Amino acid sequence: MNLFYNKESVGDVAFLQIEPTTGEFTYETKGNVVEIHQGNQVVGYNIFDASNVSSISGNGHVQLNETLINELQQAIKNAGFSFELETDLSPKLVVGYVANKEKHPNADKLSVLNVDVATEKLQIVCGAPNVEAGQKVVVAKVGAVMPNGMVIKDAELRGVASSGMICSMKELNLPNAPQEKGIMVLSDDYKVGQAFFEE
């Protein structure tokens, strides 16, 4: 679940994305809340006058927290909708350990990695030339919103499932990022599973 807000450019509207999706949508409006459907699935909400019903602030992607979720849930219920918001508030950009690297069976320049992020092990397909087993790296888990606005989703790359992305400095929008292709390799001081960007 992702939340976007830009009062100056768009107005006082909270855009709540429950499922990243594209295609034909239908809309149901009650009061200041618009429920967005794809088929019979609720995929998002637009909540108008958002600053009157929540403590929302910021510009662009807004970090969700328990207070904000409760406020938005109340606004949705007050409008007459029954949908229950559920979200994982754990960090989505975390330190991972590349436990294993194998050649992709269908692509010369891709590798299939087994990456430990402490809470789970992820299979991630990666095209970086400098990735190796034994490295600590920055992992964008499924649901992460990258600085450029891209949302990380489960994917299949050349027939192999991939859950997440190993990040470069450029993708993380870090200063002095090198121009050449390659993931960011971290020092041993980082702890596997810790949030890369501390709150």
mmCIF file of C-alpha atoms in Angstrom, residues 59 93 138 140 145-150 165-179 182 184 196-197:
data_model
loop_
_atom_site.group_PDB
_atom_site.id
_atom_site.type_symbol
_atom_site.label_atom_id
_atom_site.label_comp_id
_atom_site.label_asym_id
_atom_site.label_seq_id
_atom_site.Cartn_x
_atom_site.Cartn_y
_atom_site.Cartn_z
ATOM 1 C CA ASN A 59 5.306 16.151 -1.182
ATOM 2 C CA LEU A 93 14.739 -0.709 1.544
ATOM 3 C CA VAL A 138 20.705 -2.690 -0.594
ATOM 4 C CA ALA A 140 14.285 -2.928 -2.502
ATOM 5 C CA VAL A 145 8.740 3.011 -3.805
ATOM 6 C CA MET A 146 11.986 4.127 -5.427
ATOM 7 C CA PRO A 147 13.048 7.806 -5.446
ATOM 8 C CA ASN A 148 11.935 8.053 -9.113
ATOM 9 C CA GLY A 149 8.417 6.882 -8.139
ATOM 10 C CA MET A 150 8.731 3.320 -9.466
ATOM 11 C CA MET A 165 15.638 -5.512 -6.671
ATOM 12 C CA ILE A 166 19.299 -5.035 -5.760
ATOM 13 C CA CYS A 167 19.944 -1.277 -5.877
ATOM 14 C CA SER A 168 22.648 0.926 -7.319
ATOM 15 C CA MET A 169 23.614 4.281 -5.812
ATOM 16 C CA LYS A 170 21.947 5.978 -8.803
ATOM 17 C CA GLU A 171 18.658 4.133 -8.235
ATOM 18 C CA LEU A 172 18.752 5.228 -4.579
ATOM 19 C CA ASN A 173 19.333 8.831 -5.692
ATOM 20 C CA LEU A 174 22.490 9.049 -3.573
ATOM 21 C CA PRO A 175 24.970 11.899 -4.124
ATOM 22 C CA ASN A 176 28.102 11.200 -6.203
ATOM 23 C CA ALA A 177 26.604 8.045 -7.705
ATOM 24 C CA PRO A 178 28.933 6.487 -10.301
ATOM 25 C CA GLN A 179 27.678 6.522 -13.894
ATOM 26 C CA GLY A 182 26.615 -1.755 -10.965
ATOM 27 C CA MET A 184 26.064 -0.622 -4.407
ATOM 28 C CA PHE A 196 19.018 1.256 4.740
ATOM 29 C CA PHE A 197 17.512 4.701 5.257
#
